[in-house]
PDB file of C-alpha atoms in Angstrom:
ATOM      1  CA  UNK I   1      36.793   3.059   6.989  1.00 48.00           C
ATOM      2  CA  UNK I   2      34.610   1.213   4.496  1.00 55.00           C
ATOM      3  CA  UNK I   3      31.480  -0.385   5.872  1.00 55.00           C
ATOM      4  CA  UNK I   4      30.768  -2.481   2.780  1.00 57.00           C
ATOM      5  CA  UNK I   5      31.599  -5.688   4.671  1.00 60.00           C
ATOM      6  CA  UNK I   6      28.625  -5.098   6.959  1.00 61.00           C
ATOM      7  CA  UNK I   7      26.356  -4.987   3.912  1.00 62.00           C
ATOM      8  CA  UNK I   8      27.555  -8.481   2.967  1.00 68.00           C
ATOM      9  CA  UNK I   9      25.770 -10.065   5.938  1.00 71.00           C
ATOM     10  CA  UNK I  10      21.990 -10.402   5.416  1.00 79.00           C
ATOM     11  CA  UNK I  11      20.236  -7.852   7.575  1.00 81.00           C
ATOM     12  CA  UNK I  12      17.382 -10.231   8.301  1.00 81.00           C
ATOM     13  CA  UNK I  13      19.669 -12.758  10.016  1.00 84.00           C
ATOM     14  CA  UNK I  14      21.263 -10.127  12.229  1.00 85.00           C
ATOM     15  CA  UNK I  15      17.909  -8.540  13.049  1.00 85.00           C
ATOM     16  CA  UNK I  16      16.432 -11.898  14.057  1.00 85.00           C
ATOM     17  CA  UNK I  17      19.233 -12.441  16.579  1.00 88.00           C
ATOM     18  CA  UNK I  18      18.984  -8.885  17.908  1.00 87.00           C
ATOM     19  CA  UNK I  19      15.207  -8.391  17.964  1.00 85.00           C
ATOM     20  CA  UNK I  20      13.984 -11.835  19.046  1.00 84.00           C
ATOM     21  CA  UNK I  21      15.189 -11.631  22.678  1.00 85.00           C
ATOM     22  CA  UNK I  22      13.783  -8.138  23.191  1.00 85.00           C
ATOM     23  CA  UNK I  23      10.475  -8.787  21.374  1.00 82.00           C
ATOM     24  CA  UNK I  24       9.220 -12.025  22.898  1.00 80.00           C
ATOM     25  CA  UNK I  25       7.041 -11.338  25.982  1.00 80.00           C
ATOM     26  CA  UNK I  26       8.894  -8.093  26.569  1.00 77.00           C
ATOM     27  CA  UNK I  27       8.193  -5.876  29.554  1.00 79.00           C
ATOM     28  CA  UNK I  28       8.382  -2.914  27.150  1.00 77.00           C
ATOM     29  CA  UNK I  29       5.464  -3.982  24.951  1.00 70.00           C
ATOM     30  CA  UNK I  30       3.860  -1.207  22.941  1.00 75.00           C
ATOM     31  CA  UNK I  31       5.306   2.145  21.904  1.00 80.00           C
ATOM     32  CA  UNK I  32       8.638   1.978  23.775  1.00 84.00           C
ATOM     33  CA  UNK I  33       9.472  -1.392  22.220  1.00 81.00           C
ATOM     34  CA  UNK I  34       8.213  -0.209  18.814  1.00 83.00           C
ATOM     35  CA  UNK I  35      10.586   2.782  18.967  1.00 87.00           C
ATOM     36  CA  UNK I  36      13.528   0.573  19.972  1.00 87.00           C
ATOM     37  CA  UNK I  37      12.800  -1.903  17.169  1.00 84.00           C
ATOM     38  CA  UNK I  38      12.363   0.754  14.480  1.00 84.00           C
ATOM     39  CA  UNK I  39      15.543   2.495  15.619  1.00 88.00           C
ATOM     40  CA  UNK I  40      17.486  -0.766  15.280  1.00 89.00           C
ATOM     41  CA  UNK I  41      16.013  -1.419  11.821  1.00 86.00           C
ATOM     42  CA  UNK I  42      16.810   2.161  10.775  1.00 86.00           C
ATOM     43  CA  UNK I  43      20.404   1.824  11.981  1.00 86.00           C
ATOM     44  CA  UNK I  44      20.839  -1.280   9.830  1.00 82.00           C
ATOM     45  CA  UNK I  45      19.527   0.636   6.812  1.00 81.00           C
ATOM     46  CA  UNK I  46      21.901   3.476   7.566  1.00 82.00           C
ATOM     47  CA  UNK I  47      24.986   1.484   6.553  1.00 76.00           C
ATOM     48  CA  UNK I  48      23.972   1.143   2.906  1.00 75.00           C
ATOM     49  CA  UNK I  49      22.589   4.659   2.732  1.00 82.00           C
ATOM     50  CA  UNK I  50      25.791   6.258   3.988  1.00 83.00           C
ATOM     51  CA  UNK I  51      27.864   4.683   1.235  1.00 82.00           C
ATOM     52  CA  UNK I  52      25.486   5.907  -1.449  1.00 82.00           C
ATOM     53  CA  UNK I  53      25.314   9.423  -0.040  1.00 86.00           C
ATOM     54  CA  UNK I  54      29.070   9.538   0.521  1.00 87.00           C
ATOM     55  CA  UNK I  55      29.702   8.647  -3.128  1.00 86.00           C
ATOM     56  CA  UNK I  56      27.339  11.425  -4.249  1.00 86.00           C
ATOM     57  CA  UNK I  57      28.980  13.985  -1.928  1.00 88.00           C
ATOM     58  CA  UNK I  58      32.419  13.049  -3.279  1.00 89.00           C
ATOM     59  CA  UNK I  59      31.156  13.534  -6.838  1.00 87.00           C
ATOM     60  CA  UNK I  60      29.762  16.963  -5.914  1.00 86.00           C
ATOM     61  CA  UNK I  61      32.983  17.981  -4.153  1.00 85.00           C
ATOM     62  CA  UNK I  62      34.927  17.436  -7.383  1.00 86.00           C
ATOM     63  CA  UNK I  63      32.768  19.912  -9.306  1.00 86.00           C
ATOM     64  CA  UNK I  64      34.259  23.186 -10.512  1.00 86.00           C
ATOM     65  CA  UNK I  65      31.867  25.455  -8.612  1.00 85.00           C
ATOM     66  CA  UNK I  66      33.019  23.924  -5.320  1.00 85.00           C
ATOM     67  CA  UNK I  67      36.629  24.693  -6.188  1.00 85.00           C
ATOM     68  CA  UNK I  68      35.585  28.216  -7.193  1.00 87.00           C
ATOM     69  CA  UNK I  69      33.787  28.723  -3.876  1.00 86.00           C
ATOM     70  CA  UNK I  70      36.846  27.493  -1.978  1.00 84.00           C
ATOM     71  CA  UNK I  71      39.171  29.780  -3.912  1.00 85.00           C
ATOM     72  CA  UNK I  72      36.891  32.736  -3.169  1.00 87.00           C
ATOM     73  CA  UNK I  73      37.309  32.084   0.548  1.00 86.00           C
ATOM     74  CA  UNK I  74      33.966  30.426   1.278  1.00 86.00           C
ATOM     75  CA  UNK I  75      34.044  28.502   4.546  1.00 88.00           C
ATOM     76  CA  UNK I  76      33.375  24.741   4.541  1.00 85.00           C
ATOM     77  CA  UNK I  77      30.045  25.129   6.366  1.00 88.00           C
ATOM     78  CA  UNK I  78      28.916  27.673   3.786  1.00 86.00           C
ATOM     79  CA  UNK I  79      29.942  25.388   0.932  1.00 86.00           C
ATOM     80  CA  UNK I  80      28.001  22.509   2.451  1.00 86.00           C
ATOM     81  CA  UNK I  81      24.881  24.584   3.070  1.00 86.00           C
ATOM     82  CA  UNK I  82      24.948  26.556  -0.175  1.00 87.00           C
ATOM     83  CA  UNK I  83      26.327  24.078  -2.708  1.00 84.00           C
ATOM     84  CA  UNK I  84      26.381  20.475  -1.471  1.00 87.00           C
ATOM     85  CA  UNK I  85      23.029  20.065   0.326  1.00 88.00           C
ATOM     86  CA  UNK I  86      20.877  21.549  -2.470  1.00 86.00           C
ATOM     87  CA  UNK I  87      22.466  19.083  -4.906  1.00 83.00           C
ATOM     88  CA  UNK I  88      21.802  16.194  -2.520  1.00 86.00           C
ATOM     89  CA  UNK I  89      18.058  16.809  -2.264  1.00 84.00           C
ATOM     90  CA  UNK I  90      17.004  14.293  -4.923  1.00 81.00           C
ATOM     91  CA  UNK I  91      19.553  11.730  -3.774  1.00 83.00           C
ATOM     92  CA  UNK I  92      18.295  11.989  -0.204  1.00 87.00           C
ATOM     93  CA  UNK I  93      14.648  11.679  -1.296  1.00 86.00           C
ATOM     94  CA  UNK I  94      15.389   8.633  -3.433  1.00 84.00           C
ATOM     95  CA  UNK I  95      17.427   7.087  -0.624  1.00 86.00           C
ATOM     96  CA  UNK I  96      14.711   7.792   1.961  1.00 86.00           C
ATOM     97  CA  UNK I  97      11.948   6.156  -0.061  1.00 85.00           C
ATOM     98  CA  UNK I  98      14.194   3.215  -0.948  1.00 84.00           C
ATOM     99  CA  UNK I  99      15.095   2.725   2.723  1.00 86.00           C
ATOM    100  CA  UNK I 100      11.442   2.940   3.763  1.00 85.00           C
ATOM    101  CA  UNK I 101      10.629   0.249   1.224  1.00 86.00           C
ATOM    102  CA  UNK I 102      13.502  -1.906   2.486  1.00 85.00           C
ATOM    103  CA  UNK I 103      12.389  -1.422   6.101  1.00 85.00           C
ATOM    104  CA  UNK I 104       8.823  -2.372   5.208  1.00 84.00           C
ATOM    105  CA  UNK I 105      10.165  -5.457   3.454  1.00 84.00           C
ATOM    106  CA  UNK I 106      12.237  -6.366   6.532  1.00 86.00           C
ATOM    107  CA  UNK I 107       9.200  -5.947   8.780  1.00 84.00           C
ATOM    108  CA  UNK I 108       7.275  -8.389   6.591  1.00 82.00           C
ATOM    109  CA  UNK I 109      10.123 -10.896   6.696  1.00 84.00           C
ATOM    110  CA  UNK I 110      10.457 -10.528  10.462  1.00 84.00           C
ATOM    111  CA  UNK I 111       6.712 -11.165  10.757  1.00 82.00           C
ATOM    112  CA  UNK I 112       7.223 -14.557   9.126  1.00 80.00           C
ATOM    113  CA  UNK I 113       9.670 -15.396  11.935  1.00 83.00           C
ATOM    114  CA  UNK I 114       7.167 -14.201  14.596  1.00 81.00           C
ATOM    115  CA  UNK I 115       9.095 -11.060  15.439  1.00 82.00           C
ATOM    116  CA  UNK I 116       6.400  -8.400  15.437  1.00 80.00           C
ATOM    117  CA  UNK I 117       6.817  -4.660  15.811  1.00 79.00           C
ATOM    118  CA  UNK I 118       5.548  -3.583  19.194  1.00 78.00           C
ATOM    119  CA  UNK I 119       6.161  -7.002  20.734  1.00 76.00           C
ATOM    120  CA  UNK I 120       5.315 -10.662  20.415  1.00 76.00           C
ATOM    121  CA  UNK I 121       3.001 -12.262  22.972  1.00 74.00           C
ATOM    122  CA  UNK I 122       3.819 -15.953  23.505  1.00 77.00           C
ATOM    123  CA  UNK I 123       1.319 -18.256  25.197  1.00 78.00           C
ATOM    124  CA  UNK I 124       2.532 -21.817  25.873  1.00 79.00           C
ATOM    125  CA  UNK I 125      -0.902 -23.449  26.229  1.00 77.00           C
ATOM    126  CA  UNK I 126      -2.231 -23.307  23.546  1.00 75.00           C
ATOM    127  CA  UNK I 127       0.979 -22.559  21.689  1.00 71.00           C
ATOM    128  CA  UNK I 128       0.289 -19.141  20.113  1.00 72.00           C
ATOM    129  CA  UNK I 129       2.337 -16.135  19.066  1.00 73.00           C
ATOM    130  CA  UNK I 130       0.420 -12.865  18.716  1.00 69.00           C
ATOM    131  CA  UNK I 131       1.354  -9.377  17.635  1.00 73.00           C
ATOM    132  CA  UNK I 132       0.948  -6.973  20.546  1.00 71.00           C
ATOM    133  CA  UNK I 133       0.385  -3.967  18.268  1.00 72.00           C
ATOM    134  CA  UNK I 134      -1.538  -5.883  15.553  1.00 73.00           C
ATOM    135  CA  UNK I 135       0.422  -4.248  12.750  1.00 77.00           C
ATOM    136  CA  UNK I 136       0.063  -5.587   9.201  1.00 72.00           C
ATOM    137  CA  UNK I 137       3.263  -7.614   9.078  1.00 73.00           C
ATOM    138  CA  UNK I 138       2.382  -9.103  12.457  1.00 72.00           C
ATOM    139  CA  UNK I 139      -1.117 -10.010  11.316  1.00 72.00           C
ATOM    140  CA  UNK I 140       0.350 -11.657   8.216  1.00 73.00           C
ATOM    141  CA  UNK I 141       2.863 -13.580  10.325  1.00 73.00           C
ATOM    142  CA  UNK I 142       0.134 -14.755  12.685  1.00 73.00           C
ATOM    143  CA  UNK I 143      -2.234 -15.784   9.904  1.00 72.00           C
ATOM    144  CA  UNK I 144       0.261 -17.601   7.700  1.00 70.00           C
ATOM    145  CA  UNK I 145      -0.777 -20.905   9.296  1.00 68.00           C
ATOM    146  CA  UNK I 146      -4.408 -20.246   8.309  1.00 66.00           C
ATOM    147  CA  UNK I 147      -3.455 -19.941   4.637  1.00 65.00           C
ATOM    148  CA  UNK I 148      -4.351 -23.548   3.847  1.00 72.00           C
ATOM    149  CA  UNK I 149      -7.955 -23.515   5.002  1.00 73.00           C
ATOM    150  CA  UNK I 150      -8.918 -19.903   5.712  1.00 74.00           C
ATOM    151  CA  UNK I 151      -7.308 -17.690   3.084  1.00 73.00           C
ATOM    152  CA  UNK I 152      -9.778 -14.882   3.722  1.00 75.00           C
ATOM    153  CA  UNK I 153      -8.001 -14.036   6.982  1.00 74.00           C
ATOM    154  CA  UNK I 154      -4.968 -12.851   4.989  1.00 77.00           C
ATOM    155  CA  UNK I 155      -6.822 -10.672   2.463  1.00 80.00           C
ATOM    156  CA  UNK I 156      -7.086  -7.340   4.296  1.00 81.00           C
ATOM    157  CA  UNK I 157      -3.697  -7.243   6.052  1.00 81.00           C
ATOM    158  CA  UNK I 158      -1.990  -8.400   2.846  1.00 82.00           C
ATOM    159  CA  UNK I 159      -3.858  -5.830   0.742  1.00 86.00           C
ATOM    160  CA  UNK I 160      -2.905  -3.015   3.116  1.00 85.00           C
ATOM    161  CA  UNK I 161       0.715  -4.122   3.360  1.00 84.00           C
ATOM    162  CA  UNK I 162       1.093  -4.493  -0.407  1.00 87.00           C
ATOM    163  CA  UNK I 163      -0.601  -1.126  -1.049  1.00 92.00           C
ATOM    164  CA  UNK I 164       1.823   0.725   1.214  1.00 88.00           C
ATOM    165  CA  UNK I 165       4.778  -1.245  -0.157  1.00 87.00           C
ATOM    166  CA  UNK I 166       3.779  -0.483  -3.745  1.00 91.00           C
ATOM    167  CA  UNK I 167       3.190   3.193  -2.902  1.00 91.00           C
ATOM    168  CA  UNK I 168       6.736   3.533  -1.553  1.00 86.00           C
ATOM    169  CA  UNK I 169       8.179   1.670  -4.547  1.00 87.00           C
ATOM    170  CA  UNK I 170       6.319   3.870  -7.051  1.00 90.00           C
ATOM    171  CA  UNK I 171       7.237   7.034  -5.177  1.00 88.00           C
ATOM    172  CA  UNK I 172      10.924   6.097  -5.229  1.00 84.00           C
ATOM    173  CA  UNK I 173      10.755   5.262  -8.924  1.00 88.00           C
ATOM    174  CA  UNK I 174       8.916   8.515  -9.744  1.00 90.00           C
ATOM    175  CA  UNK I 175      11.477  10.624  -7.900  1.00 86.00           C
ATOM    176  CA  UNK I 176      14.307   8.762  -9.605  1.00 85.00           C
ATOM    177  CA  UNK I 177      12.786   9.231 -13.081  1.00 89.00           C
ATOM    178  CA  UNK I 178      12.211  12.934 -12.390  1.00 87.00           C
ATOM    179  CA  UNK I 179      15.809  13.308 -11.281  1.00 82.00           C
ATOM    180  CA  UNK I 180      17.153  11.487 -14.367  1.00 84.00           C
ATOM    181  CA  UNK I 181      14.944  13.609 -16.633  1.00 85.00           C
ATOM    182  CA  UNK I 182      16.218  16.784 -14.961  1.00 80.00           C
ATOM    183  CA  UNK I 183      19.829  15.680 -15.420  1.00 76.00           C
ATOM    184  CA  UNK I 184      19.238  14.998 -19.108  1.00 81.00           C
ATOM    185  CA  UNK I 185      17.520  18.344 -19.559  1.00 78.00           C
ATOM    186  CA  UNK I 186      20.113  20.327 -17.607  1.00 72.00           C
ATOM    187  CA  UNK I 187      23.367  18.323 -17.722  1.00 67.00           C
ATOM    188  CA  UNK I 188      25.388  21.129 -16.154  1.00 61.00           C
ATOM    189  CA  UNK I 189      23.541  20.810 -12.819  1.00 57.00           C
TER     190      UNK I 189
END
């Protein structure tokens, strides 16, 4: 079954409808809610990652050394452990850093819609929405209204968020360039 149709729906829209009811004034505020939210975000990232990894595994399975291992009587578990997984290392690293970057991006977008990791505290009088865990995306989401008159409030959370985001982006790009260079140097691998 292809799961490409799920990737056609924006993850942010689905996550807003799923996370908003469990995040707003939740009884599970703190670590339990944080773990539930990050698990849901990770599951949404899993759909795109599985297609990419599946395509790479299929390309590896068509290689001659896999056919040679099968003809020599190697069991499927041995082929996976000895031949497939070592060739997936770079793909998995690139996919992991790309998914971490995408998850960080989603957390920032959810912060704009007042869905904060760890829970959102809503107070009706005065009308305020606060991040329970005070994470960077939550602080940015809270302070976006202060952007007009008090820009300094955004400086430190935005600098931290962008630093981590850029670090993940550069790490993914570095791993990808190393992998491409290795493939050019040793095309038989």
